[in-house]
GROMACS .gro file of C-alpha atoms in nm:
model
  150
    1MET     CA    1  -1.431  -0.612  -1.655
    2ASN     CA    2  -1.320  -0.913  -1.451
    3THR     CA    3  -1.499  -1.013  -1.137
    4ALA     CA    4  -1.270  -1.019  -0.835
    5THR     CA    5  -1.311  -1.234  -0.530
    6VAL     CA    6  -1.320  -1.005  -0.229
    7THR     CA    7  -1.175  -1.157   0.087
    8ASN     CA    8  -1.167  -1.032   0.445
    9SER     CA    9  -0.798  -0.952   0.404
   10LEU     CA   10  -0.709  -0.586   0.369
   11VAL     CA   11  -0.432  -0.669   0.123
   12MET     CA   12  -0.444  -0.947  -0.133
   13LEU     CA   13  -0.185  -1.085  -0.369
   14LEU     CA   14  -0.292  -1.059  -0.731
   15ASP     CA   15  -0.045  -1.153  -1.004
   16ASP     CA   16   0.238  -1.124  -0.748
   17LYS     CA   17   0.135  -0.766  -0.662
   18ALA     CA   18   0.004  -0.646  -0.328
   19MET     CA   19  -0.338  -0.495  -0.398
   20THR     CA   20  -0.637  -0.368  -0.210
   21THR     CA   21  -0.987  -0.275  -0.318
   22SER     CA   22  -1.201   0.034  -0.301
   23LEU     CA   23  -1.434  -0.171  -0.077
   24LYS     CA   24  -1.157  -0.231   0.177
   25VAL     CA   25  -1.055   0.136   0.167
   26ALA     CA   26  -1.415   0.237   0.239
   27GLU     CA   27  -1.425  -0.007   0.530
   28MET     CA   28  -1.088   0.103   0.669
   29PHE     CA   29  -1.170   0.474   0.662
   30GLY     CA   30  -1.536   0.438   0.761
   31LYS     CA   31  -1.659   0.584   0.433
   32ALA     CA   32  -1.944   0.487   0.204
   33HIS     CA   33  -1.813   0.288  -0.094
   34LYS     CA   34  -1.985   0.527  -0.337
   35ASP     CA   35  -1.782   0.813  -0.180
   36VAL     CA   36  -1.456   0.623  -0.231
   37LEU     CA   37  -1.552   0.556  -0.594
   38ARG     CA   38  -1.626   0.927  -0.639
   39ALA     CA   39  -1.289   1.018  -0.481
   40ILE     CA   40  -1.108   0.787  -0.725
   41HIS     CA   41  -1.295   0.940  -1.021
   42ASN     CA   42  -1.204   1.290  -0.899
   43LEU     CA   43  -0.831   1.229  -0.845
   44SER     CA   44  -0.612   1.501  -0.994
   45CYS     CA   45  -0.332   1.290  -1.136
   46SER     CA   46  -0.220   1.176  -1.477
   47ASP     CA   47  -0.411   0.919  -1.679
   48GLU     CA   48  -0.092   0.708  -1.677
   49PHE     CA   49  -0.088   0.704  -1.296
   50ILE     CA   50  -0.455   0.601  -1.289
   51GLU     CA   51  -0.396   0.321  -1.540
   52ARG     CA   52  -0.095   0.187  -1.346
   53ASN     CA   53  -0.256   0.199  -1.004
   54PHE     CA   54  -0.636   0.166  -1.036
   55ALA     CA   55  -0.804  -0.121  -1.219
   56PRO     CA   56  -1.182  -0.105  -1.267
   57ASN     CA   57  -1.344  -0.428  -1.154
   58GLU     CA   58  -1.666  -0.572  -1.015
   59TYR     CA   59  -1.770  -0.755  -0.705
   60GLU     CA   60  -2.068  -0.978  -0.644
   61PHE     CA   61  -2.304  -0.969  -0.350
   62ASN     CA   62  -2.621  -1.147  -0.248
   63VAL     CA   63  -2.938  -0.939  -0.264
   64GLY     CA   64  -3.167  -1.206  -0.120
   65PHE     CA   65  -3.323  -1.308  -0.451
   66GLY     CA   66  -2.996  -1.356  -0.637
   67ILE     CA   67  -2.650  -1.227  -0.704
   68LYS     CA   68  -2.588  -0.867  -0.809
   69LYS     CA   69  -2.269  -0.714  -0.950
   70ALA     CA   70  -2.142  -0.368  -0.864
   71PRO     CA   71  -1.833  -0.165  -0.960
   72MET     CA   72  -1.518  -0.140  -0.751
   73TYR     CA   73  -1.149  -0.073  -0.808
   74LEU     CA   74  -0.843  -0.282  -0.744
   75MET     CA   75  -0.554  -0.059  -0.647
   76THR     CA   76  -0.183  -0.080  -0.585
   77ARG     CA   77  -0.008   0.053  -0.276
   78ASP     CA   78   0.080   0.370  -0.468
   79GLY     CA   79  -0.281   0.415  -0.575
   80PHE     CA   80  -0.404   0.357  -0.222
   81THR     CA   81  -0.151   0.602  -0.078
   82PHE     CA   82  -0.236   0.873  -0.330
   83LEU     CA   83  -0.608   0.828  -0.261
   84ALA     CA   84  -0.575   0.811   0.119
   85MET     CA   85  -0.359   1.124   0.135
   86GLY     CA   86  -0.660   1.317   0.008
   87PHE     CA   87  -0.892   1.187   0.279
   88THR     CA   88  -0.977   1.384   0.590
   89GLY     CA   89  -1.102   1.284   0.930
   90LYS     CA   90  -0.965   1.100   1.231
   91ARG     CA   91  -0.888   0.769   1.056
   92ALA     CA   92  -0.720   0.945   0.767
   93ALA     CA   93  -0.510   1.152   1.008
   94GLN     CA   94  -0.402   0.837   1.192
   95PHE     CA   95  -0.297   0.674   0.864
   96LYS     CA   96  -0.103   0.984   0.759
   97GLU     CA   97   0.078   0.999   1.095
   98LYS     CA   98   0.181   0.632   1.068
   99TYR     CA   99   0.295   0.686   0.712
  100ILE     CA  100   0.509   0.986   0.811
  101GLU     CA  101   0.656   0.800   1.110
  102ALA     CA  102   0.754   0.504   0.890
  103PHE     CA  103   0.905   0.735   0.629
  104ASN     CA  104   1.108   0.919   0.896
  105ARG     CA  105   1.233   0.590   1.046
  106MET     CA  106   1.341   0.469   0.704
  107GLU     CA  107   1.512   0.800   0.626
  108ALA     CA  108   1.701   0.793   0.960
  109GLU     CA  109   1.818   0.439   0.891
  110LEU     CA  110   1.936   0.536   0.543
  111MET     CA  111   2.135   0.826   0.691
  112LYS     CA  112   2.291   0.586   0.941
  113ARG     CA  113   2.384   0.350   0.660
  114GLN     CA  114   2.557   0.627   0.464
  115VAL     CA  115   2.793   0.683   0.756
  116ASN     CA  116   2.889   0.315   0.769
  117ALA     CA  117   2.825   0.232   0.405
  118LEU     CA  118   3.107  -0.010   0.334
  119PRO     CA  119   3.244  -0.279   0.564
  120ASP     CA  120   3.614  -0.361   0.593
  121PHE     CA  121   3.653  -0.606   0.304
  122THR     CA  122   3.994  -0.712   0.429
  123ASN     CA  123   3.805  -0.877   0.718
  124LEU     CA  124   3.576  -1.133   0.552
  125VAL     CA  125   3.386  -1.211   0.874
  126GLU     CA  126   3.302  -0.842   0.923
  127ALA     CA  127   3.198  -0.809   0.558
  128ALA     CA  128   2.971  -1.116   0.581
  129ARG     CA  129   2.817  -0.989   0.906
  130ALA     CA  130   2.751  -0.648   0.748
  131TRP     CA  131   2.584  -0.813   0.450
  132ALA     CA  132   2.364  -1.030   0.677
  133ASP     CA  133   2.267  -0.722   0.881
  134GLN     CA  134   2.162  -0.539   0.565
  135VAL     CA  135   1.950  -0.834   0.449
  136GLU     CA  136   1.777  -0.851   0.789
  137GLN     CA  137   1.715  -0.475   0.791
  138LYS     CA  138   1.569  -0.491   0.441
  139MET     CA  139   1.326  -0.761   0.559
  140VAL     CA  140   1.221  -0.539   0.852
  141TYR     CA  141   1.158  -0.241   0.620
  142GLU     CA  142   0.960  -0.454   0.377
  143ALA     CA  143   0.743  -0.583   0.663
  144GLN     CA  144   0.689  -0.228   0.788
  145ALA     CA  145   0.595  -0.110   0.439
  146LYS     CA  146   0.346  -0.395   0.399
  147ALA     CA  147   0.194  -0.310   0.737
  148LEU     CA  148   0.108   0.037   0.606
  149VAL     CA  149  -0.097  -0.104   0.322
  150PRO     CA  150  -0.449  -0.200   0.425
   0.00000   0.00000   0.00000
């Protein structure tokens, strides 16, 4: 088990992957960390999903007379989403509403794109403008998706 450095950031970059921790999930949802650990252990998903999205780890904390280590999990966005969808309560409901709203916005934009999928390639300026618009829209969606991850 590696020891992770826990920061105040809800999302951290680890090996070029956006990750969060079970500690941050507990903080975000107002839950005891032991309850989040129990929820992860009780997830009803495949072992492969667990292995891809939840990495057992440790964190260190000061207990006054020294440093103590305790278990935690590092998790991907998919792991976080799967876990959070099982939570109940006001904070969990707010997260689920935001998640659904973002999904619906993205779906509506994709439908819009299907109508105007290909630009007029005989007009190079229009084709270049359409490409630039798509790149900008992709950046907006990526920012929105990152905002959903704690």
